[in-house]
PDB file of C-alpha atoms in Angstrom:
ATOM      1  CA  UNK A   1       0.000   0.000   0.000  1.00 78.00           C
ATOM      2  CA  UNK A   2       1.272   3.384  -0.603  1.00 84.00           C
ATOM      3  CA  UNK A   3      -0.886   4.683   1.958  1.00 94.00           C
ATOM      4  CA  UNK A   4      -1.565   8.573   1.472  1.00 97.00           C
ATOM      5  CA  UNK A   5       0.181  10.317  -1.205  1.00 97.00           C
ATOM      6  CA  UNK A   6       0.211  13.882  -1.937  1.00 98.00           C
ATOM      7  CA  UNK A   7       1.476  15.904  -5.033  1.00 97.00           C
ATOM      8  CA  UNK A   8       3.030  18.049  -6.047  1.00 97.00           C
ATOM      9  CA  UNK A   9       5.883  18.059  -3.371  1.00 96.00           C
ATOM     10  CA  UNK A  10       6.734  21.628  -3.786  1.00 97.00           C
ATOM     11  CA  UNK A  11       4.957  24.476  -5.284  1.00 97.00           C
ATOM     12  CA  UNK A  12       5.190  28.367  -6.103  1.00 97.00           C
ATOM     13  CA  UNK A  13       2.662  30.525  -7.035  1.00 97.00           C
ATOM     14  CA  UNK A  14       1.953  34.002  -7.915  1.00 97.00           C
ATOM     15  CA  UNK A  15      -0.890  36.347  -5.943  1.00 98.00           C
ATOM     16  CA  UNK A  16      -3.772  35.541  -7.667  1.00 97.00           C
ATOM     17  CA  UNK A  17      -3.244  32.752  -9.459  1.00 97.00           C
ATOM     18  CA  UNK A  18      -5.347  29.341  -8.826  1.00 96.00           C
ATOM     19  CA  UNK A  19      -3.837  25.562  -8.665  1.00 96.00           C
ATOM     20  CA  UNK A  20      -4.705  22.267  -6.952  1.00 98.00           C
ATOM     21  CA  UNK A  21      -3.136  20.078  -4.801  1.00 98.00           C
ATOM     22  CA  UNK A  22      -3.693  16.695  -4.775  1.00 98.00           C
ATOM     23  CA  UNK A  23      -4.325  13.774  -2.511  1.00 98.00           C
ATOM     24  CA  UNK A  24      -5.207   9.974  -2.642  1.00 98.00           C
ATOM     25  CA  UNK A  25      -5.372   7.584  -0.616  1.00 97.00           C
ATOM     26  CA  UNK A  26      -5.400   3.349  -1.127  1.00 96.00           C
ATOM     27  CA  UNK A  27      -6.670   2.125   2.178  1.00 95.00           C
ATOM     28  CA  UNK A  28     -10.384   2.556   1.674  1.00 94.00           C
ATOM     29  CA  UNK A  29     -10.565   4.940   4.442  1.00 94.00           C
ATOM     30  CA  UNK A  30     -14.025   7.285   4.190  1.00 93.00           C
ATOM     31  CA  UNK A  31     -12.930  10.123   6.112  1.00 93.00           C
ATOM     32  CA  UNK A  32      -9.906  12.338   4.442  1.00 95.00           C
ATOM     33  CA  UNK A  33      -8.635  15.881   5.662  1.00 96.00           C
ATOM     34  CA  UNK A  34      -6.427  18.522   4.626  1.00 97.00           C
ATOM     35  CA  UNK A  35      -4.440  20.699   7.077  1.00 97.00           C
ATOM     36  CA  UNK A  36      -2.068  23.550   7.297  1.00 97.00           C
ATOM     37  CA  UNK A  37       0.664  24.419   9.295  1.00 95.00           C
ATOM     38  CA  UNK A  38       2.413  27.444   9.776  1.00 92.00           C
ATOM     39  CA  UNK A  39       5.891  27.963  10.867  1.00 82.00           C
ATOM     40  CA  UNK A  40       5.436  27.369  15.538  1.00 76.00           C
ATOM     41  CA  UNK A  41       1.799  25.840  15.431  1.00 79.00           C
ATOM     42  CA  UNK A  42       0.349  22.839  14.708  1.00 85.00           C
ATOM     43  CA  UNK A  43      -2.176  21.857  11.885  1.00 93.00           C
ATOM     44  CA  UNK A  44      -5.317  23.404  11.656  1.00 95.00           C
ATOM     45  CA  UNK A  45      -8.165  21.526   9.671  1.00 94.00           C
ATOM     46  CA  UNK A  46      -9.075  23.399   6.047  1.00 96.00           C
ATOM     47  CA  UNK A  47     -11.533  20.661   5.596  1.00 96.00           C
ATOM     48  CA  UNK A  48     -12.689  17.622   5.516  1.00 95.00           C
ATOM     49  CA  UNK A  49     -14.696  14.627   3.874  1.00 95.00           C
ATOM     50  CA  UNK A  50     -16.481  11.513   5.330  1.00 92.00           C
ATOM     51  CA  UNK A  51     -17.218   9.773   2.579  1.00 93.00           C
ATOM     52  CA  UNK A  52     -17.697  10.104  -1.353  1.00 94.00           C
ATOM     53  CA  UNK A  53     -19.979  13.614  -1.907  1.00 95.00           C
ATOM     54  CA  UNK A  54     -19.691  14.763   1.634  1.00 94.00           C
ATOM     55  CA  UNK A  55     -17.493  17.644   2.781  1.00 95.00           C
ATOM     56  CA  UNK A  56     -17.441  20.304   5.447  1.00 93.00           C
ATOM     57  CA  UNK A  57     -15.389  22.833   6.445  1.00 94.00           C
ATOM     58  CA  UNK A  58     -12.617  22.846   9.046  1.00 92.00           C
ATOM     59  CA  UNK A  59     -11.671  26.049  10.867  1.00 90.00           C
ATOM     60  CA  UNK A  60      -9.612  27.574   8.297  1.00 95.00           C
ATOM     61  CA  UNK A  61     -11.875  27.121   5.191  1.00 96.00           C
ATOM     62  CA  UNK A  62     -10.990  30.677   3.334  1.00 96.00           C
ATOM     63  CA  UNK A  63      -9.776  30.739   0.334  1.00 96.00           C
ATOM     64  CA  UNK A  64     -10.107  26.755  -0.253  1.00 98.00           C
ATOM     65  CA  UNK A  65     -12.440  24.742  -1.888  1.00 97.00           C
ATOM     66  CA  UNK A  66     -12.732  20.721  -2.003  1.00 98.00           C
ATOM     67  CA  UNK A  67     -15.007  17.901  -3.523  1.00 96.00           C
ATOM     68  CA  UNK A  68     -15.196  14.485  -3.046  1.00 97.00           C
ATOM     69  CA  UNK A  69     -15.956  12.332  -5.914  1.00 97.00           C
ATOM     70  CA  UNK A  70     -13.941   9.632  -5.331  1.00 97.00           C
ATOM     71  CA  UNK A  71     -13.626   7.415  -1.993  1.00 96.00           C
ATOM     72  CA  UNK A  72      -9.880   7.625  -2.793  1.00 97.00           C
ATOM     73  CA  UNK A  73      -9.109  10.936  -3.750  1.00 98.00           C
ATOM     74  CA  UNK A  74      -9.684  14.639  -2.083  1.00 98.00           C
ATOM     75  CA  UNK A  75      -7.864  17.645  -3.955  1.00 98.00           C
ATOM     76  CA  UNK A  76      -7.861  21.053  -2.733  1.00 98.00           C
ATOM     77  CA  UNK A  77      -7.870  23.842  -4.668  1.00 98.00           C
ATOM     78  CA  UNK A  78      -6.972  27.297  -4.404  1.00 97.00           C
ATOM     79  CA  UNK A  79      -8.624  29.597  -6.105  1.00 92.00           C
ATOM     80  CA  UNK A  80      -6.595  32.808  -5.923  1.00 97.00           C
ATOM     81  CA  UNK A  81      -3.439  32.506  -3.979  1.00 97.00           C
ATOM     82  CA  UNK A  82      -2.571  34.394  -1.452  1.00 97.00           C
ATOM     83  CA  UNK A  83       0.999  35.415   0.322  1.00 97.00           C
ATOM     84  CA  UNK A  84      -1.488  34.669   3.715  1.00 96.00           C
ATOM     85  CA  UNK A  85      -1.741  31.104   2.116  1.00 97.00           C
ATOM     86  CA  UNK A  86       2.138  30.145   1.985  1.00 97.00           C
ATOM     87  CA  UNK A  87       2.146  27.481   4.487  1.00 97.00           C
ATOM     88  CA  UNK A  88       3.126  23.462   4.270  1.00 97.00           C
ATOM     89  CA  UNK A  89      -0.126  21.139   3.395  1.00 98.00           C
ATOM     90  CA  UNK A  90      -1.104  17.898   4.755  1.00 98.00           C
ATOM     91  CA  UNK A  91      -3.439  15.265   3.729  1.00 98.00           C
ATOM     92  CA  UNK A  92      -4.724  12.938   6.325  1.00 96.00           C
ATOM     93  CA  UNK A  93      -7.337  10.095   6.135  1.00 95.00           C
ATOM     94  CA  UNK A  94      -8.797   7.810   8.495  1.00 92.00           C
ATOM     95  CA  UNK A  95     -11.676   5.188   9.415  1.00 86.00           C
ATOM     96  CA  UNK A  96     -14.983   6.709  10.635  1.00 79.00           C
ATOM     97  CA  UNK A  97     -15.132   3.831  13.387  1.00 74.00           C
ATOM     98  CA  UNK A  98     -13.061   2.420  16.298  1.00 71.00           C
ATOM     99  CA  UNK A  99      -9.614   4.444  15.865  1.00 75.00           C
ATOM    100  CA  UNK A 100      -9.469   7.741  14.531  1.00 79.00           C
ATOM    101  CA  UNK A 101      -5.754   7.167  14.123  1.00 88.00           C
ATOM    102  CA  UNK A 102      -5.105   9.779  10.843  1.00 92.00           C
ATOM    103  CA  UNK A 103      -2.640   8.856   8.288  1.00 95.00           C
ATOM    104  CA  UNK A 104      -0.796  11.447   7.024  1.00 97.00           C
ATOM    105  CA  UNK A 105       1.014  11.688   3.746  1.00 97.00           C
ATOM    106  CA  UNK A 106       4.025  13.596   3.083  1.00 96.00           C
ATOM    107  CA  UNK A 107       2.974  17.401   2.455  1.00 97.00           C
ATOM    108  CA  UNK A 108       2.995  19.931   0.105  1.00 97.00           C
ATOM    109  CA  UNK A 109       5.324  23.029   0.432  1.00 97.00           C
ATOM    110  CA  UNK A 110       3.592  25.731  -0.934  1.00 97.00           C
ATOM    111  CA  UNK A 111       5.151  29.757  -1.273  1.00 97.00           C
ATOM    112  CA  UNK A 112       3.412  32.504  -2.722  1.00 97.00           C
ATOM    113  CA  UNK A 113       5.128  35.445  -3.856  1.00 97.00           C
TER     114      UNK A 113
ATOM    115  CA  UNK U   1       9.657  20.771   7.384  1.00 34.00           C
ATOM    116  CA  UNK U   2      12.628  22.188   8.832  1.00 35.00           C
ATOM    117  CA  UNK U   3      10.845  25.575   8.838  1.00 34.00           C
ATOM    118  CA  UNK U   4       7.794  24.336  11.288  1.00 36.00           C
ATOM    119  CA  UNK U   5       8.398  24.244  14.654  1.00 39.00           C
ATOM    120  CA  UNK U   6      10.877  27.864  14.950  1.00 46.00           C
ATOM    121  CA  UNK U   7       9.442  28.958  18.181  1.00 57.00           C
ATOM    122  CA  UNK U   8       8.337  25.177  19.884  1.00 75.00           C
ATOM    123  CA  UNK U   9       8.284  24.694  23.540  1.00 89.00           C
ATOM    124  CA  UNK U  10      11.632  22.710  23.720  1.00 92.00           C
ATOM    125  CA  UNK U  11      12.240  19.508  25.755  1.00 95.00           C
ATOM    126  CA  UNK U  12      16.187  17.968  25.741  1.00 95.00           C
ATOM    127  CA  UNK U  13      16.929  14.768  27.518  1.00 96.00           C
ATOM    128  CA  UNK U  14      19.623  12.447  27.621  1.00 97.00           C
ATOM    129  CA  UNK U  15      19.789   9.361  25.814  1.00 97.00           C
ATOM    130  CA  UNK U  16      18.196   6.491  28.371  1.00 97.00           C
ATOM    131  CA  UNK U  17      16.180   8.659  30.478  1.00 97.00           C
ATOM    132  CA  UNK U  18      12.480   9.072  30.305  1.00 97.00           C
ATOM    133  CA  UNK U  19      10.864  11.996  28.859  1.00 97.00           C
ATOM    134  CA  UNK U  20       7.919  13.749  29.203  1.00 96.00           C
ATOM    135  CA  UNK U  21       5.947  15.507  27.132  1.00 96.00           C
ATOM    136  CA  UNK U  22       3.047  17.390  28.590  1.00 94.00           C
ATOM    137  CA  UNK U  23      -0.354  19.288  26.507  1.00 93.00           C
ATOM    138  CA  UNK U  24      -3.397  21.206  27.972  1.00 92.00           C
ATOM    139  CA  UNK U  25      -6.394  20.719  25.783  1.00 89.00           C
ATOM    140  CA  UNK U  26      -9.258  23.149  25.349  1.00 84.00           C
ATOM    141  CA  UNK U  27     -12.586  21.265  25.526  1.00 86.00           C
ATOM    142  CA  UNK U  28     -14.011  19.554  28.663  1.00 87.00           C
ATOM    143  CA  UNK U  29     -16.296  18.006  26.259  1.00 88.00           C
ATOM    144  CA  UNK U  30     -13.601  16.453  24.057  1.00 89.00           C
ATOM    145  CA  UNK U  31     -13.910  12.618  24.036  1.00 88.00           C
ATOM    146  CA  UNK U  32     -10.712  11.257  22.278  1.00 91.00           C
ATOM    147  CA  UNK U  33      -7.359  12.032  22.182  1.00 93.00           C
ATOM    148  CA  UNK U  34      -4.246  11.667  20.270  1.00 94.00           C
ATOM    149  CA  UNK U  35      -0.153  11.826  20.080  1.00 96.00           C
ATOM    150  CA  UNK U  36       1.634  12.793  16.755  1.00 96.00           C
ATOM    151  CA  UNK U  37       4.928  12.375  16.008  1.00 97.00           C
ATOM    152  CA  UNK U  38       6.549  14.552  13.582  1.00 95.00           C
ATOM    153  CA  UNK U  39       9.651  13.991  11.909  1.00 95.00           C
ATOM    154  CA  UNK U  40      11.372  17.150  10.002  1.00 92.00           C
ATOM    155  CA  UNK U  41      10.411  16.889   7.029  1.00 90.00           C
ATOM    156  CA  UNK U  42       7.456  14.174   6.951  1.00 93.00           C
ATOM    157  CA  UNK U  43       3.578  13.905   7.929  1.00 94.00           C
ATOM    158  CA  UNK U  44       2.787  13.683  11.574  1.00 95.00           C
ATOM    159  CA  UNK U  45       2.883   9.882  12.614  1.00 96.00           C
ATOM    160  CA  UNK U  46       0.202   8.250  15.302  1.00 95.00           C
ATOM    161  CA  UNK U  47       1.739   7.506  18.335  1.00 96.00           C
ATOM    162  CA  UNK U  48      -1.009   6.649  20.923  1.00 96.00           C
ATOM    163  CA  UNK U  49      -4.703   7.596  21.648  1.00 94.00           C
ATOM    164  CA  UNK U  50      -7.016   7.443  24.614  1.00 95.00           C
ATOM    165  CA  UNK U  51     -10.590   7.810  25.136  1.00 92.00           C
ATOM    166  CA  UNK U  52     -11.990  10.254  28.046  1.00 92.00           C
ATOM    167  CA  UNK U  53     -13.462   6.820  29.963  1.00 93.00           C
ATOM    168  CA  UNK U  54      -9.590   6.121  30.391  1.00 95.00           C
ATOM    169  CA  UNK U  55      -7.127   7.551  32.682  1.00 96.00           C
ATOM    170  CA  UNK U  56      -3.802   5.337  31.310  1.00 97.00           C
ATOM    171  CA  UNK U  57      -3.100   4.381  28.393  1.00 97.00           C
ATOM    172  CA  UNK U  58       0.175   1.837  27.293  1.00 97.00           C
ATOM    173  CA  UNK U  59       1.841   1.443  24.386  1.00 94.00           C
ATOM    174  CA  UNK U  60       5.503   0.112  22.942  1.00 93.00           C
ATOM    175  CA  UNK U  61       7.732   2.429  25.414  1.00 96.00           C
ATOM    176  CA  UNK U  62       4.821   4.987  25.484  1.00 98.00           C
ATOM    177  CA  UNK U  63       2.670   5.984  28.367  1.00 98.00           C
ATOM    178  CA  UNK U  64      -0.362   8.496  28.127  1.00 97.00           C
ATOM    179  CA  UNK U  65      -2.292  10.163  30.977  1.00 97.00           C
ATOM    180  CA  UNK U  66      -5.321  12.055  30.806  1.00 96.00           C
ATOM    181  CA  UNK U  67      -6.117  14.227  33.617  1.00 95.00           C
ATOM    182  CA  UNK U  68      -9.554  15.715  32.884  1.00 93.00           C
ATOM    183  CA  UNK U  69     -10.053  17.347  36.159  1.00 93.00           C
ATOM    184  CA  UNK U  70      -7.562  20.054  34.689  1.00 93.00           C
ATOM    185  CA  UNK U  71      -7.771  19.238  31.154  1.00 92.00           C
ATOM    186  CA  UNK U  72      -4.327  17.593  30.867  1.00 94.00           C
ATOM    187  CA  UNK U  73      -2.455  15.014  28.719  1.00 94.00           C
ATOM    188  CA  UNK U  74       0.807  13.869  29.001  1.00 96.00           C
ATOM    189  CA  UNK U  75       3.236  11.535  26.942  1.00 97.00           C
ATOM    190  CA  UNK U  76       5.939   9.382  28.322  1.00 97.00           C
ATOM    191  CA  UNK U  77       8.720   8.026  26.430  1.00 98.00           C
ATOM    192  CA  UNK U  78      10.819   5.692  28.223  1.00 97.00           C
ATOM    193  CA  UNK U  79      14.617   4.986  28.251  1.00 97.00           C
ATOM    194  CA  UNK U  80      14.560   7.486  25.393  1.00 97.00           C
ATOM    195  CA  UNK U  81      16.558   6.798  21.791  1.00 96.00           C
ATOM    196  CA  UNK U  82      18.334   9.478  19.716  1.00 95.00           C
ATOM    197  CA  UNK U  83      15.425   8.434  16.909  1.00 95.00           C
ATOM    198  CA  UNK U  84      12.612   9.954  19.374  1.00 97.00           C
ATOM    199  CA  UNK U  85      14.159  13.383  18.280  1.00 97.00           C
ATOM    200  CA  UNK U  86      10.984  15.102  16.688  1.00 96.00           C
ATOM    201  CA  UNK U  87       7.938  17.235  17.426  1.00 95.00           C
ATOM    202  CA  UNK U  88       5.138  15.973  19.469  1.00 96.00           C
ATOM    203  CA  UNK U  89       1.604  17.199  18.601  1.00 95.00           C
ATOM    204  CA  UNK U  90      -1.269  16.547  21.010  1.00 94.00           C
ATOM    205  CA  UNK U  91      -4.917  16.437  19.162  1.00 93.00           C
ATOM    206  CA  UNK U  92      -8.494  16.075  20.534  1.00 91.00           C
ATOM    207  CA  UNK U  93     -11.546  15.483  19.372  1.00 86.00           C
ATOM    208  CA  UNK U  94     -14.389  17.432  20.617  1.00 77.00           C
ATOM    209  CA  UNK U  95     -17.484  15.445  20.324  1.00 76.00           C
ATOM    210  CA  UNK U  96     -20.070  18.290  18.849  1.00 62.00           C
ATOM    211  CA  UNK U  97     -17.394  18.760  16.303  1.00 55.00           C
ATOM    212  CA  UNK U  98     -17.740  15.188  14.782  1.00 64.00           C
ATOM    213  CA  UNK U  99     -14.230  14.717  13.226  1.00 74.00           C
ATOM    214  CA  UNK U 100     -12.676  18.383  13.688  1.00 80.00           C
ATOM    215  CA  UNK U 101      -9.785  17.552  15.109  1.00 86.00           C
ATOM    216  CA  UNK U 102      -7.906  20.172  17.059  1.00 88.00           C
ATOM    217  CA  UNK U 103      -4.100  19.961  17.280  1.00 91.00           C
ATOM    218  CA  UNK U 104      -2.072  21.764  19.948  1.00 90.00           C
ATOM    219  CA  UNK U 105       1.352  23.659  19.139  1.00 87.00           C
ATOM    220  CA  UNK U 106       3.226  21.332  19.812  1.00 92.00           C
ATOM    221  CA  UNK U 107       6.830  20.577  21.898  1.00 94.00           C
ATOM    222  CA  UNK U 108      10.147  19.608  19.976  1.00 94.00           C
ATOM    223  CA  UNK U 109      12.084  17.132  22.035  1.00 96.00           C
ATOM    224  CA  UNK U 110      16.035  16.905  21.553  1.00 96.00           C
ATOM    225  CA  UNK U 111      17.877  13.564  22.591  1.00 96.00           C
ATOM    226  CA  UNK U 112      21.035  14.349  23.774  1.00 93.00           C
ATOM    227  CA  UNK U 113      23.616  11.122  22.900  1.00 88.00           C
TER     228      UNK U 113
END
């Protein structure tokens, strides 16, 4: 399994300009996430998805949109970037039952200039 | 990345002694809690959870406490190894917020050889 996989690994953008980042997963899991995380905090939840068609914002949700088509895939796009919007991306996803252990993949650097 | 993490609460130990890593959470309510592990570089890694029916909770070298008279959670790492060198991220769940999970800021640990 190659678990959760993000790309692409690194990423610059101008202000204003829109791109997507991508994330799949292979372990079935219904519920998948994306986070940020800014240089001395931890992640904060963009949004998130509990199953094919289904997804809600997180507490960050600004300037983000997702959809859900797939069980196995969750891309978030940005629609016009945003120096506020440099920041390192994670995909998580998880099972909706017994542990809500989150797997993370490997993250997305993103800068905008 | 090596970026996140600039202004972490810092914990150094020396190689073979016990470490612990301590979080306050923010929600009474919260019902389930996690430990990430984060590498520089790479996605946060599960380390241990614990429900709020549980006080202890033990795991492969890893002990976690939840105090939730004073809304506390702590992680021990015993006889600690040179490869526990990473930032620690406490999460919760609060249970109103379904599967918004909250992360805290975090605490860098250093093993000293």
């Amino acid at each position: 399994n190659a678990g959760v996989t993000q790309t692409p690994k690194f990423q610059v953008l101008k202000t204003g300009q829109s791109m997507t980042l991508q994330c799949a997963q292979d372990m079935n899991h219904e519920y998948m996430s994306w986070y940020r995380q800014d240089p001395g905090m931890g992640l904060r939840l963009i949004h998130y998805s509990v199953g094919a068609g289904i997804t809600d914002q997180g507490e960050v949700p600004n300037g983000y949109n997702v959809s859900r088509s797939t069980t196995e895939d969750f891309p978030l796009r940005l629609l016009s970037a945003a120096p506020s919007q440099t920041s390192v991306y994670f995909c998580a996803s998880s099972r909706t039952s017994g542990s809500y252990e989150q797997f993370f993949g490997p993250g997305t650097r993103l800068t905008v200039l | 990345g090596e970026s996140v993490g600039l202004h972490l609460p810092t914990l150094s130990v020396q190689e073979g002694d016990n470490s612990i890593i301590n979080c306050a959470y923010s929600n009474s309510a919260s019902d389930y809690f996690i430990w990430y592990k984060q590498e520089s570089g790479k996605g946060p890694q599960f380390i241990i959870d614990i429900r709020s029916n549980m006080d202890k909770r033990q795991g492969q070298r890893v002990t976690v406490l939840l105090n939730k008279t004073v809304k506390h959670l702590s992680l021990q790492i015993a006889a600690t190894q040179p490869g526990d060198s990473a930032v620690y991220f406490c999460a919760e769940n609060p249970p109103e917020g379904g599967f918004k999970t909250i992360f805290g800021a975090g605490t860098r640990l250093f093993v000293k050889a």
